[in-house]
mmCIF file of C-alpha atoms in Angstrom:
data_model
loop_
_atom_site.group_PDB
_atom_site.id
_atom_site.type_symbol
_atom_site.label_atom_id
_atom_site.label_comp_id
_atom_site.label_asym_id
_atom_site.label_seq_id
_atom_site.Cartn_x
_atom_site.Cartn_y
_atom_site.Cartn_z
ATOM 1 C CA MET A 27 0.081 -0.282 0.011
ATOM 2 C CA GLY A 28 3.102 2.268 0.912
ATOM 3 C CA TRP A 29 4.492 2.426 -1.855
ATOM 4 C CA THR A 30 1.020 2.408 -4.605
ATOM 5 C CA ASN A 31 0.826 5.436 -2.414
ATOM 6 C CA ILE A 32 3.826 6.597 -3.446
ATOM 7 C CA PHE A 33 3.382 6.141 -7.364
ATOM 8 C CA LEU A 34 0.082 7.258 -6.906
ATOM 9 C CA THR A 35 1.447 10.542 -5.673
ATOM 10 C CA LEU A 36 4.236 11.392 -8.517
ATOM 11 C CA THR A 37 1.431 10.350 -10.818
ATOM 12 C CA GLN A 38 -0.007 13.285 -9.943
ATOM 13 C CA ILE A 39 2.551 15.540 -9.178
ATOM 14 C CA LEU A 40 3.935 14.765 -12.598
ATOM 15 C CA ILE A 41 0.339 15.771 -14.501
ATOM 16 C CA THR A 42 0.191 18.291 -12.139
ATOM 17 C CA ILE A 43 3.486 20.043 -13.514
ATOM 18 C CA PHE A 44 2.009 19.440 -17.194
ATOM 19 C CA GLY A 45 -0.693 20.958 -16.684
ATOM 20 C CA LEU A 46 -0.014 24.234 -15.560
ATOM 21 C CA HIS A 47 2.364 24.437 -17.551
ATOM 22 C CA PHE A 48 0.156 24.623 -20.567
ATOM 23 C CA VAL A 49 -2.226 26.537 -17.952
ATOM 24 C CA ILE A 50 0.268 29.319 -17.157
ATOM 25 C CA VAL A 51 1.458 29.559 -21.502
ATOM 26 C CA ALA A 52 -2.487 29.660 -22.005
ATOM 27 C CA ALA A 53 -2.354 32.836 -19.617
ATOM 28 C CA PHE A 54 -0.694 35.184 -22.687
ATOM 29 C CA LEU A 55 -4.716 35.084 -24.504
ATOM 30 C CA LEU A 56 -4.393 38.531 -22.418
ATOM 31 C CA LYS A 57 -1.335 40.161 -23.809
ATOM 32 C CA LYS A 58 -3.289 42.557 -26.696
ATOM 33 C CA LYS A 59 -3.164 41.494 -30.063
ATOM 34 C CA ARG A 60 -1.804 43.709 -32.707
ATOM 35 C CA ASP A 61 -3.122 42.088 -36.281
ATOM 36 C CA TYR A 62 -1.008 42.279 -39.053
ATOM 37 C CA PRO A 63 -1.093 45.362 -41.321
ATOM 38 C CA GLU A 64 -3.083 45.372 -43.938
ATOM 39 C CA LYS A 65 -0.727 44.626 -47.678
ATOM 40 C CA ASN A 66 -0.355 45.420 -51.812
ATOM 41 C CA PRO A 67 -0.504 41.378 -52.707
ATOM 42 C CA ALA A 68 3.204 40.834 -53.379
ATOM 43 C CA THR A 69 3.565 36.814 -52.475
ATOM 44 C CA ARG A 70 3.671 34.265 -54.957
ATOM 45 C CA PHE A 71 1.454 31.385 -53.220
ATOM 46 C CA ALA A 72 1.731 27.809 -54.742
ATOM 47 C CA VAL A 73 -1.205 26.039 -53.426
ATOM 48 C CA LEU A 74 -0.290 22.305 -53.128
ATOM 49 C CA ILE A 75 -3.894 19.401 -52.225
ATOM 50 C CA ALA A 76 -2.719 15.700 -52.025
ATOM 51 C CA ALA A 77 -6.277 14.300 -52.912
ATOM 52 C CA ARG A 78 -7.197 10.216 -52.878
ATOM 53 C CA ASN A 79 -11.199 9.726 -53.251
ATOM 54 C CA GLU A 80 -11.799 12.934 -52.942
ATOM 55 C CA ALA A 81 -14.359 13.745 -56.347
ATOM 56 C CA ASP A 82 -17.320 14.020 -54.064
ATOM 57 C CA VAL A 83 -15.634 17.139 -52.494
ATOM 58 C CA ILE A 84 -13.085 18.600 -54.266
ATOM 59 C CA GLU A 85 -14.849 21.128 -56.681
ATOM 60 C CA GLY A 86 -16.281 23.180 -53.425
ATOM 61 C CA LEU A 87 -12.528 23.318 -52.909
ATOM 62 C CA LEU A 88 -11.675 24.127 -55.865
ATOM 63 C CA THR A 89 -14.486 26.757 -56.009
ATOM 64 C CA SER A 90 -13.441 28.283 -52.462
ATOM 65 C CA LEU A 91 -9.789 28.261 -54.160
ATOM 66 C CA LYS A 92 -10.599 30.236 -56.996
ATOM 67 C CA GLU A 93 -12.443 33.228 -55.712
ATOM 68 C CA GLN A 94 -9.722 34.444 -52.918
ATOM 69 C CA ASP A 95 -9.501 38.113 -52.778
ATOM 70 C CA TYR A 96 -6.306 38.100 -53.761
ATOM 71 C CA PRO A 97 -4.640 38.185 -57.573
ATOM 72 C CA ASP A 98 -4.872 35.526 -60.512
ATOM 73 C CA ASP A 99 -1.356 35.593 -61.531
ATOM 74 C CA LEU A 100 -0.123 35.348 -58.152
ATOM 75 C CA TYR A 101 -1.118 32.371 -56.630
ATOM 76 C CA ASP A 102 -1.150 28.351 -58.809
ATOM 77 C CA VAL A 103 -3.525 24.983 -57.186
ATOM 78 C CA PHE A 104 -1.890 21.768 -57.817
ATOM 79 C CA VAL A 105 -3.603 18.617 -57.140
ATOM 80 C CA ILE A 106 -1.411 15.537 -56.963
ATOM 81 C CA PRO A 107 -3.725 12.388 -57.036
ATOM 82 C CA ASN A 108 -2.861 9.723 -55.399
ATOM 83 C CA ASN A 109 -4.517 5.956 -55.535
ATOM 84 C CA CYS A 110 -7.561 7.261 -56.767
ATOM 85 C CA THR A 111 -10.386 4.720 -58.048
ATOM 86 C CA ASP A 112 -12.863 7.206 -58.713
ATOM 87 C CA ARG A 113 -13.754 10.685 -60.198
ATOM 88 C CA THR A 114 -10.515 13.144 -58.494
ATOM 89 C CA GLU A 115 -8.581 13.989 -60.872
ATOM 90 C CA GLU A 116 -11.031 14.139 -63.931
ATOM 91 C CA VAL A 117 -12.692 16.564 -61.184
ATOM 92 C CA ALA A 118 -9.972 18.911 -60.991
ATOM 93 C CA GLN A 119 -9.370 18.512 -64.568
ATOM 94 C CA GLU A 120 -12.587 20.459 -65.296
ATOM 95 C CA ALA A 121 -11.646 22.883 -62.379
ATOM 96 C CA GLY A 122 -8.368 24.329 -64.442
ATOM 97 C CA VAL A 123 -5.837 23.403 -62.118
ATOM 98 C CA ARG A 124 -3.215 22.736 -62.424
ATOM 99 C CA ILE A 125 -2.306 18.410 -62.153
ATOM 100 C CA TYR A 126 1.181 17.188 -60.977
ATOM 101 C CA HIS A 127 1.442 13.383 -59.754
ATOM 102 C CA CYS A 128 3.947 11.252 -57.959
ATOM 103 C CA PRO A 129 7.018 9.695 -59.508
ATOM 104 C CA TYR A 130 7.078 6.788 -57.313
ATOM 105 C CA PRO A 131 4.395 4.928 -55.672
ATOM 106 C CA VAL A 132 3.069 7.154 -52.524
ATOM 107 C CA ARG A 133 1.019 5.821 -49.163
ATOM 108 C CA THR A 134 0.238 9.037 -47.435
ATOM 109 C CA LYS A 135 0.357 12.910 -46.979
ATOM 110 C CA GLY A 136 3.515 13.013 -46.110
ATOM 111 C CA GLU A 137 4.994 11.154 -48.801
ATOM 112 C CA VAL A 138 2.916 13.242 -50.992
ATOM 113 C CA LEU A 139 4.563 16.065 -50.059
ATOM 114 C CA HIS A 140 8.244 15.052 -50.585
ATOM 115 C CA GLN A 141 7.856 14.424 -53.764
ATOM 116 C CA THR A 142 5.617 17.586 -54.506
ATOM 117 C CA ILE A 143 7.786 20.056 -53.209
ATOM 118 C CA PRO A 144 11.258 19.478 -54.669
ATOM 119 C CA HIS A 145 8.996 19.880 -57.879
ATOM 120 C CA ILE A 146 7.611 23.196 -56.398
ATOM 121 C CA LEU A 147 10.823 24.928 -55.767
ATOM 122 C CA SER A 148 12.495 23.633 -59.388
ATOM 123 C CA ASP A 149 8.999 25.001 -60.858
ATOM 124 C CA SER A 150 10.175 28.583 -63.327
ATOM 125 C CA ALA A 151 6.874 30.412 -61.918
ATOM 126 C CA ARG A 152 9.253 31.022 -58.765
ATOM 127 C CA TYR A 153 6.848 30.975 -55.783
ATOM 128 C CA ASP A 154 6.974 32.511 -52.522
ATOM 129 C CA ALA A 155 5.647 30.086 -50.172
ATOM 130 C CA ILE A 156 3.668 27.180 -50.274
ATOM 131 C CA CYS A 157 -0.019 26.570 -48.780
ATOM 132 C CA VAL A 158 -1.442 23.138 -48.137
ATOM 133 C CA PHE A 159 -4.546 22.336 -47.547
ATOM 134 C CA ASP A 160 -6.992 18.626 -47.309
ATOM 135 C CA ALA A 161 -9.620 18.411 -50.540
ATOM 136 C CA ASP A 162 -12.491 18.570 -48.104
ATOM 137 C CA ASN A 163 -11.639 21.893 -46.870
ATOM 138 C CA ILE A 164 -13.800 25.210 -47.980
ATOM 139 C CA VAL A 165 -11.327 28.274 -47.725
ATOM 140 C CA ASP A 166 -12.586 31.643 -46.723
ATOM 141 C CA PRO A 167 -11.769 34.606 -49.554
ATOM 142 C CA ALA A 168 -9.486 36.493 -47.591
ATOM 143 C CA TYR A 169 -7.274 33.994 -46.748
ATOM 144 C CA LEU A 170 -4.561 34.378 -48.938
ATOM 145 C CA SER A 171 -4.253 37.755 -48.552
ATOM 146 C CA ARG A 172 -4.302 37.400 -44.335
ATOM 147 C CA MET A 173 -1.449 34.809 -45.207
ATOM 148 C CA ASN A 174 0.388 37.488 -47.896
ATOM 149 C CA ASP A 175 -0.021 39.897 -44.752
ATOM 150 C CA ALA A 176 1.869 37.865 -42.273
ATOM 151 C CA PHE A 177 4.529 37.278 -44.902
ATOM 152 C CA CYS A 178 5.322 41.013 -45.978
ATOM 153 C CA ALA A 179 5.518 41.337 -42.581
ATOM 154 C CA GLY A 180 8.188 39.239 -42.219
ATOM 155 C CA VAL A 181 6.700 35.419 -40.953
ATOM 156 C CA ARG A 182 8.243 32.449 -42.779
ATOM 157 C CA ALA A 183 5.908 29.667 -41.237
ATOM 158 C CA ALA A 184 2.710 29.851 -39.853
ATOM 159 C CA GLN A 185 -0.916 28.038 -39.871
ATOM 160 C CA GLY A 186 -4.384 29.185 -40.219
ATOM 161 C CA TYR A 187 -7.560 29.211 -38.298
ATOM 162 C CA ARG A 188 -8.980 25.957 -39.043
ATOM 163 C CA ASP A 189 -13.181 25.773 -39.018
ATOM 164 C CA SER A 190 -15.956 23.220 -39.580
ATOM 165 C CA LYS A 191 -17.897 22.545 -41.946
ATOM 166 C CA ASN A 192 -20.438 20.218 -40.356
ATOM 167 C CA PRO A 193 -20.776 20.677 -36.864
ATOM 168 C CA TYR A 194 -24.226 19.630 -36.637
ATOM 169 C CA ASP A 195 -23.738 16.342 -37.770
ATOM 170 C CA SER A 196 -23.424 15.199 -34.945
ATOM 171 C CA TRP A 197 -22.201 14.515 -31.697
ATOM 172 C CA VAL A 198 -19.373 13.188 -32.501
ATOM 173 C CA SER A 199 -18.811 16.196 -35.006
ATOM 174 C CA ALA A 200 -19.096 18.845 -33.088
ATOM 175 C CA SER A 201 -17.068 17.698 -30.531
ATOM 176 C CA TYR A 202 -13.936 17.444 -33.021
ATOM 177 C CA SER A 203 -14.987 21.149 -33.987
ATOM 178 C CA ILE A 204 -15.088 22.244 -30.150
ATOM 179 C CA TYR A 205 -11.627 20.583 -29.792
ATOM 180 C CA PHE A 206 -10.417 22.182 -33.042
ATOM 181 C CA LYS A 207 -11.454 25.969 -31.524
ATOM 182 C CA MET A 208 -10.238 25.020 -28.106
ATOM 183 C CA ASN A 209 -6.162 24.676 -30.183
ATOM 184 C CA ASN A 210 -7.567 27.505 -31.418
ATOM 185 C CA LEU A 211 -7.837 29.641 -28.727
ATOM 186 C CA PHE A 212 -5.303 27.790 -26.256
ATOM 187 C CA TYR A 213 -2.722 26.670 -27.744
ATOM 188 C CA ASN A 214 -1.773 29.155 -30.951
ATOM 189 C CA LYS A 215 -3.419 32.023 -30.453
ATOM 190 C CA PRO A 216 -1.343 32.857 -26.234
ATOM 191 C CA ARG A 217 1.642 31.244 -28.306
ATOM 192 C CA SER A 218 1.415 33.133 -31.048
ATOM 193 C CA LEU A 219 0.984 36.168 -28.928
ATOM 194 C CA ALA A 220 3.818 35.345 -26.632
ATOM 195 C CA GLY A 221 6.335 34.831 -29.683
ATOM 196 C CA MET A 222 6.125 30.982 -29.540
ATOM 197 C CA SER A 223 5.499 28.238 -32.255
ATOM 198 C CA ALA A 224 1.755 27.489 -33.248
ATOM 199 C CA LEU A 225 1.068 23.988 -34.198
ATOM 200 C CA ILE A 226 0.661 23.161 -37.742
ATOM 201 C CA SER A 227 -2.776 21.258 -37.820
ATOM 202 C CA GLY A 228 -2.895 19.237 -40.433
ATOM 203 C CA THR A 229 -4.166 21.649 -43.133
ATOM 204 C CA GLY A 230 -4.123 24.917 -43.951
ATOM 205 C CA PHE A 231 -0.282 25.808 -43.758
ATOM 206 C CA CYS A 232 2.175 27.710 -45.322
ATOM 207 C CA ALA A 233 5.331 27.822 -45.502
ATOM 208 C CA CYS A 234 8.130 30.450 -47.634
ATOM 209 C CA ARG A 235 10.562 28.859 -49.692
ATOM 210 C CA GLU A 236 13.537 29.655 -47.825
ATOM 211 C CA VAL A 237 12.067 27.050 -45.297
ATOM 212 C CA PHE A 238 11.926 24.059 -47.013
ATOM 213 C CA GLU A 239 14.889 25.213 -49.052
ATOM 214 C CA LYS A 240 16.640 25.147 -45.046
ATOM 215 C CA LEU A 241 14.759 22.217 -44.442
ATOM 216 C CA ASN A 242 15.721 20.634 -47.527
ATOM 217 C CA GLY A 243 12.694 19.840 -48.704
ATOM 218 C CA TRP A 244 9.667 18.412 -46.927
ATOM 219 C CA ASN A 245 11.283 15.233 -44.774
ATOM 220 C CA THR A 246 8.830 13.402 -42.589
ATOM 221 C CA ARG A 247 8.707 9.711 -41.138
ATOM 222 C CA SER A 248 6.177 9.552 -38.817
ATOM 223 C CA MET A 249 1.965 9.590 -39.518
ATOM 224 C CA THR A 250 1.347 12.851 -38.429
ATOM 225 C CA GLU A 251 3.549 14.609 -40.920
ATOM 226 C CA ASP A 252 2.382 17.489 -39.241
ATOM 227 C CA SER A 253 3.821 17.641 -36.470
ATOM 228 C CA GLU A 254 6.569 16.108 -37.143
ATOM 229 C CA PHE A 255 7.275 19.096 -39.647
ATOM 230 C CA THR A 256 6.130 21.685 -36.678
ATOM 231 C CA SER A 257 9.136 19.572 -34.080
ATOM 232 C CA GLN A 258 11.236 20.702 -37.708
ATOM 233 C CA CYS A 259 10.818 24.560 -38.515
ATOM 234 C CA VAL A 260 11.264 25.245 -34.551
ATOM 235 C CA LEU A 261 14.387 22.799 -33.593
ATOM 236 C CA ALA A 262 15.730 24.947 -36.658
ATOM 237 C CA GLY A 263 14.576 28.138 -35.030
ATOM 238 C CA GLU A 264 11.462 28.975 -37.072
ATOM 239 C CA GLN A 265 8.884 30.216 -34.997
ATOM 240 C CA ILE A 266 5.475 29.283 -36.954
ATOM 241 C CA ALA A 267 2.556 31.892 -36.621
ATOM 242 C CA TYR A 268 -0.710 31.561 -35.979
ATOM 243 C CA ILE A 269 -2.924 33.602 -38.459
ATOM 244 C CA GLU A 270 -6.169 33.644 -36.558
ATOM 245 C CA ASN A 271 -8.551 35.798 -39.704
ATOM 246 C CA ALA A 272 -7.051 33.091 -41.896
ATOM 247 C CA ARG A 273 -9.836 31.173 -41.766
ATOM 248 C CA PHE A 274 -10.733 27.707 -44.016
ATOM 249 C CA PHE A 275 -13.306 25.000 -43.442
ATOM 250 C CA ASP A 276 -12.327 21.297 -41.996
ATOM 251 C CA GLU A 277 -14.677 18.521 -42.214
ATOM 252 C CA GLN A 278 -15.672 16.043 -39.379
ATOM 253 C CA PRO A 279 -15.925 12.546 -39.013
ATOM 254 C CA ILE A 280 -19.888 12.327 -37.815
ATOM 255 C CA ARG A 281 -19.079 8.253 -36.676
ATOM 256 C CA PHE A 282 -17.779 7.335 -33.459
ATOM 257 C CA ARG A 283 -16.383 4.065 -35.832
ATOM 258 C CA ASP A 284 -14.220 6.612 -38.090
ATOM 259 C CA SER A 285 -13.314 8.313 -35.176
ATOM 260 C CA LEU A 286 -11.248 5.696 -33.394
ATOM 261 C CA LYS A 287 -9.847 5.389 -36.926
ATOM 262 C CA GLN A 288 -8.824 8.318 -37.199
ATOM 263 C CA ARG A 289 -7.752 9.196 -33.822
ATOM 264 C CA LYS A 290 -5.867 6.226 -33.603
ATOM 265 C CA ARG A 291 -3.479 7.495 -36.512
ATOM 266 C CA TRP A 292 -2.925 10.284 -34.297
ATOM 267 C CA SER A 293 -1.814 8.903 -31.327
ATOM 268 C CA ASN A 294 0.661 6.666 -33.011
ATOM 269 C CA GLY A 295 1.649 9.214 -35.010
ATOM 270 C CA LEU A 296 2.798 11.343 -32.136
ATOM 271 C CA LEU A 297 4.500 8.627 -30.135
ATOM 272 C CA GLU A 298 6.934 8.802 -33.206
ATOM 273 C CA VAL A 299 6.946 12.321 -32.941
ATOM 274 C CA SER A 300 7.716 12.044 -29.255
ATOM 275 C CA ASN A 301 10.412 8.649 -30.216
ATOM 276 C CA LEU A 302 11.981 10.503 -32.903
ATOM 277 C CA TYR A 303 12.634 14.327 -31.199
ATOM 278 C CA ARG A 304 11.447 14.769 -27.503
ATOM 279 C CA GLY A 305 14.710 13.842 -26.927
ATOM 280 C CA ARG A 306 16.033 16.736 -29.005
ATOM 281 C CA PHE A 307 13.853 18.941 -27.603
ATOM 282 C CA LEU A 308 15.409 18.586 -24.591
ATOM 283 C CA LYS A 309 18.570 18.612 -25.563
ATOM 284 C CA ALA A 310 18.496 22.223 -27.338
ATOM 285 C CA TYR A 311 16.669 23.699 -24.414
ATOM 286 C CA SER A 312 19.249 22.494 -22.442
ATOM 287 C CA GLN A 313 21.840 24.014 -24.588
ATOM 288 C CA GLU A 314 20.361 27.014 -25.559
ATOM 289 C CA LYS A 315 17.254 27.510 -22.504
ATOM 290 C CA LYS A 316 14.602 28.822 -24.556
ATOM 291 C CA PHE A 317 11.762 28.170 -23.681
ATOM 292 C CA VAL A 318 10.117 26.884 -26.778
ATOM 293 C CA PHE A 319 11.829 23.702 -26.742
ATOM 294 C CA TRP A 320 10.609 23.065 -22.945
ATOM 295 C CA ASP A 321 7.455 24.016 -24.394
ATOM 296 C CA TYR A 322 7.225 21.326 -27.741
ATOM 297 C CA PHE A 323 8.638 18.746 -25.313
ATOM 298 C CA MET A 324 5.758 19.080 -23.282
ATOM 299 C CA PHE A 325 3.457 19.223 -26.618
ATOM 300 C CA THR A 326 5.512 15.520 -27.318
ATOM 301 C CA MET A 327 4.496 14.381 -24.142
ATOM 302 C CA THR A 328 1.179 14.965 -23.670
ATOM 303 C CA PRO A 329 0.326 10.272 -24.681
ATOM 304 C CA PHE A 330 2.240 9.618 -21.684
ATOM 305 C CA ALA A 331 0.709 12.742 -19.967
ATOM 306 C CA GLN A 332 -2.916 11.536 -20.868
ATOM 307 C CA ILE A 333 -1.457 8.044 -19.566
ATOM 308 C CA LEU A 334 -0.850 8.929 -16.255
ATOM 309 C CA SER A 335 -3.761 10.308 -16.358
ATOM 310 C CA VAL A 336 -6.024 7.411 -16.031
ATOM 311 C CA LEU A 337 -4.178 5.516 -12.829
ATOM 312 C CA PRO A 338 -5.206 7.204 -9.717
ATOM 313 C CA PHE A 339 -8.601 6.294 -10.244
ATOM 314 C CA VAL A 340 -7.561 2.831 -12.136
ATOM 315 C CA LEU A 341 -4.891 1.668 -9.358
ATOM 316 C CA PRO A 342 -7.430 1.910 -6.307
ATOM 317 C CA VAL A 343 -9.300 0.054 -7.618
ATOM 318 C CA LEU A 344 -6.814 -2.503 -8.720
ATOM 319 C CA THR A 345 -5.913 -2.127 -5.425
ATOM 320 C CA MET A 346 -8.517 -2.953 -3.384
ATOM 321 C CA ILE A 347 -9.583 -5.449 -5.479
ATOM 322 C CA LEU A 348 -6.929 -7.402 -4.222
ATOM 323 C CA THR A 349 -6.191 -6.628 -0.706
ATOM 324 C CA GLN A 350 -10.198 -5.762 0.512
ATOM 325 C CA PRO A 351 -11.732 -7.245 -2.478
ATOM 326 C CA SER A 352 -15.290 -6.640 0.357
ATOM 327 C CA ARG A 353 -14.818 -2.391 0.772
ATOM 328 C CA LEU A 354 -15.732 -2.492 -3.171
ATOM 329 C CA VAL A 355 -19.500 -2.429 -2.178
ATOM 330 C CA SER A 356 -18.703 0.897 -0.804
ATOM 331 C CA LEU A 357 -20.334 3.253 -1.841
ATOM 332 C CA LEU A 358 -18.413 6.324 0.065
ATOM 333 C CA PHE A 359 -15.082 4.536 -1.523
ATOM 334 C CA TRP A 360 -16.277 4.949 -4.988
ATOM 335 C CA ALA A 361 -17.869 7.992 -4.406
ATOM 336 C CA LYS A 362 -14.826 9.116 -3.222
ATOM 337 C CA LEU A 363 -12.942 7.907 -6.944
ATOM 338 C CA LEU A 364 -15.828 8.733 -8.977
ATOM 339 C CA LEU A 365 -16.062 12.323 -7.374
ATOM 340 C CA PRO A 366 -12.830 13.914 -8.955
ATOM 341 C CA VAL A 367 -14.208 12.282 -12.896
ATOM 342 C CA LEU A 368 -17.407 13.786 -11.921
ATOM 343 C CA THR A 369 -15.459 17.523 -11.235
ATOM 344 C CA ALA A 370 -13.284 16.886 -14.626
ATOM 345 C CA TYR A 371 -16.367 16.453 -16.264
ATOM 346 C CA LEU A 372 -17.550 19.425 -15.266
ATOM 347 C CA GLY A 373 -15.113 21.522 -16.179
ATOM 348 C CA THR A 374 -15.355 20.040 -19.834
ATOM 349 C CA ILE A 375 -18.566 21.431 -20.253
ATOM 350 C CA LEU A 376 -17.686 24.319 -18.489
ATOM 351 C CA MET A 377 -14.362 24.623 -21.171
ATOM 352 C CA ALA A 378 -16.565 23.398 -23.882
ATOM 353 C CA SER A 379 -18.975 26.005 -23.165
ATOM 354 C CA VAL A 380 -15.948 29.311 -22.874
ATOM 355 C CA THR A 381 -14.533 27.331 -26.246
ATOM 356 C CA VAL A 382 -17.709 28.332 -28.466
ATOM 357 C CA LEU A 383 -19.040 31.807 -26.968
ATOM 358 C CA TYR A 384 -15.751 33.136 -27.216
ATOM 359 C CA ARG A 385 -16.459 33.632 -30.887
ATOM 360 C CA CYS A 386 -19.746 32.522 -31.613
ATOM 361 C CA SER A 387 -23.579 32.952 -30.515
ATOM 362 C CA TRP A 388 -24.272 30.019 -28.834
ATOM 363 C CA ASP A 389 -26.613 27.135 -30.438
ATOM 364 C CA ARG A 390 -28.687 24.679 -29.501
ATOM 365 C CA ARG A 391 -27.628 22.008 -31.772
ATOM 366 C CA ILE A 392 -23.882 22.014 -30.255
ATOM 367 C CA MET A 393 -24.760 21.516 -26.837
ATOM 368 C CA LYS A 394 -24.942 17.028 -27.670
ATOM 369 C CA GLY A 395 -21.209 18.173 -28.685
ATOM 370 C CA VAL A 396 -20.587 19.852 -25.381
ATOM 371 C CA LEU A 397 -22.128 17.440 -23.015
ATOM 372 C CA GLY A 398 -20.475 14.750 -25.488
ATOM 373 C CA TYR A 399 -16.796 16.958 -25.127
ATOM 374 C CA GLY A 400 -15.120 14.994 -22.427
ATOM 375 C CA PRO A 401 -16.453 11.093 -23.065
ATOM 376 C CA PHE A 402 -14.894 12.219 -26.528
ATOM 377 C CA LEU A 403 -11.558 12.998 -25.273
ATOM 378 C CA LEU A 404 -11.680 9.851 -22.431
ATOM 379 C CA SER A 405 -12.456 8.330 -25.405
ATOM 380 C CA TRP A 406 -8.402 9.553 -26.507
ATOM 381 C CA ILE A 407 -6.943 6.824 -23.416
ATOM 382 C CA PRO A 408 -7.731 3.754 -24.426
ATOM 383 C CA LEU A 409 -5.920 4.813 -27.368
ATOM 384 C CA GLN A 410 -3.282 5.453 -26.504
ATOM 385 C CA PHE A 411 -2.654 2.332 -25.055
ATOM 386 C CA TYR A 412 -3.389 0.586 -27.687
ATOM 387 C CA CYS A 413 -0.457 2.696 -29.716
ATOM 388 C CA LEU A 414 2.058 2.356 -27.041
ATOM 389 C CA PHE A 415 2.028 -1.520 -27.253
ATOM 390 C CA HIS A 416 0.748 -2.158 -30.578
ATOM 391 C CA LYS A 417 3.747 1.250 -33.184
ATOM 392 C CA LYS A 418 2.932 -0.567 -36.846
ATOM 393 C CA ALA A 419 -0.235 2.134 -37.507
ATOM 394 C CA ALA A 420 -1.251 1.996 -42.028
ATOM 395 C CA TRP A 421 -3.060 4.429 -43.024
ATOM 396 C CA GLU A 422 -6.881 3.749 -43.791
ATOM 397 C CA GLU A 423 -9.317 6.009 -45.602
ATOM 398 C CA ILE A 424 -11.807 7.846 -44.060
ATOM 399 C CA ARG A 425 -14.053 9.014 -46.955
ATOM 400 C CA HIS A 426 -15.150 12.439 -46.794
ATOM 401 C CA THR A 427 -18.920 13.843 -48.651
ATOM 402 C CA ARG A 428 -19.903 16.336 -46.931
ATOM 403 C CA ASN A 429 -19.901 19.139 -50.089
ATOM 404 C CA ILE A 430 -21.034 22.073 -48.239
ATOM 405 C CA ARG A 431 -21.381 25.603 -50.207
ATOM 406 C CA LYS A 432 -18.848 28.247 -48.723
ATOM 407 C CA GLU A 433 -21.643 30.999 -48.854
ATOM 408 C CA LYS A 434 -23.520 28.410 -46.332
ATOM 409 C CA LEU A 435 -20.534 27.797 -44.244
ATOM 410 C CA LEU A 436 -20.335 31.658 -44.032
ATOM 411 C CA LYS A 437 -23.550 33.268 -43.269
ATOM 412 C CA ASN A 438 -24.218 30.570 -40.440
ATOM 413 C CA GLU A 439 -20.689 30.040 -39.046
ATOM 414 C CA PHE A 440 -19.975 27.607 -35.611
#
């Protein structure tokens, strides 16, 4: 019993230190925000879209890119169809964008970017920056203009504001929508205000030519190429800005089964990134004493913190089973054990409500996401346990089907 109590105490201390780190950084939300001044269009963008069986949705993305409030001669759109068995390439050709085929077989988006970006960098058009979108996205008309403002002000890498196309489809899509809004509000925004690096989040990001040349193109190995690219940028001294008014909309899974499939890949990929980079961040912090290195080390420890967080609830039950099983029927025992769980659940409701109300008016349809957000986060813990012991993961397709018009998204913003 003594060793159990010592272990639980150490676990709770570690979890508290981990949580306090993110709370302290989030406090930079109180710092006054300064928008980048609007500039005349000057940045020449290459917009890349890796697409696999996206015929149902890619037309909406390409239309939103055609309708950017930005000169047509200052950006080109490239669709890279890969492993398609539908009309994705034909739809892209009909939209009049440029098509690029990877010269070698690819399995993941990271491999697509690895083969495509050197081609873009060598293009005679001499693009200043490269943007990356997923085929299910819809892009706000001002996205490229706001990125241009940032790059004219000296930004070299940036993440846009990731919003949701379908927040009201199910409690799962609603929970995803709240999750990404919370990531924008409590992770990316305070770090941007503090002069630290935001987190690249899969899609809607942009980096200048010099960053890719410095990193020798795109060279990620994990299942989460976004987190790994962020790691590479931070270690190379490249700050990733968060451009809150460069918005885009992303389709979220509707079914819980699809959510588990997607988040299993994320969990596996983040563990890969942690194994590859956490030691490098600690070494960089010990040598240079820059807080950004410590901050991203803490991010790479997220899977382990999630696993540790369940131990204060699981170990007492296991201990009771082994030593005093008769006490398992005690209401007082379960009340003391479950009270922190109930408190944590009420905390997720509060945080989800604050996040929803931060930029939006309340819509009762989002309530299923607010109430389901706690179970959504809790379901991540068994995924982390599973991925900790099953490190091999294959890319699994999640079909995107929600072809929602841009006008509807901008009018009925969640």
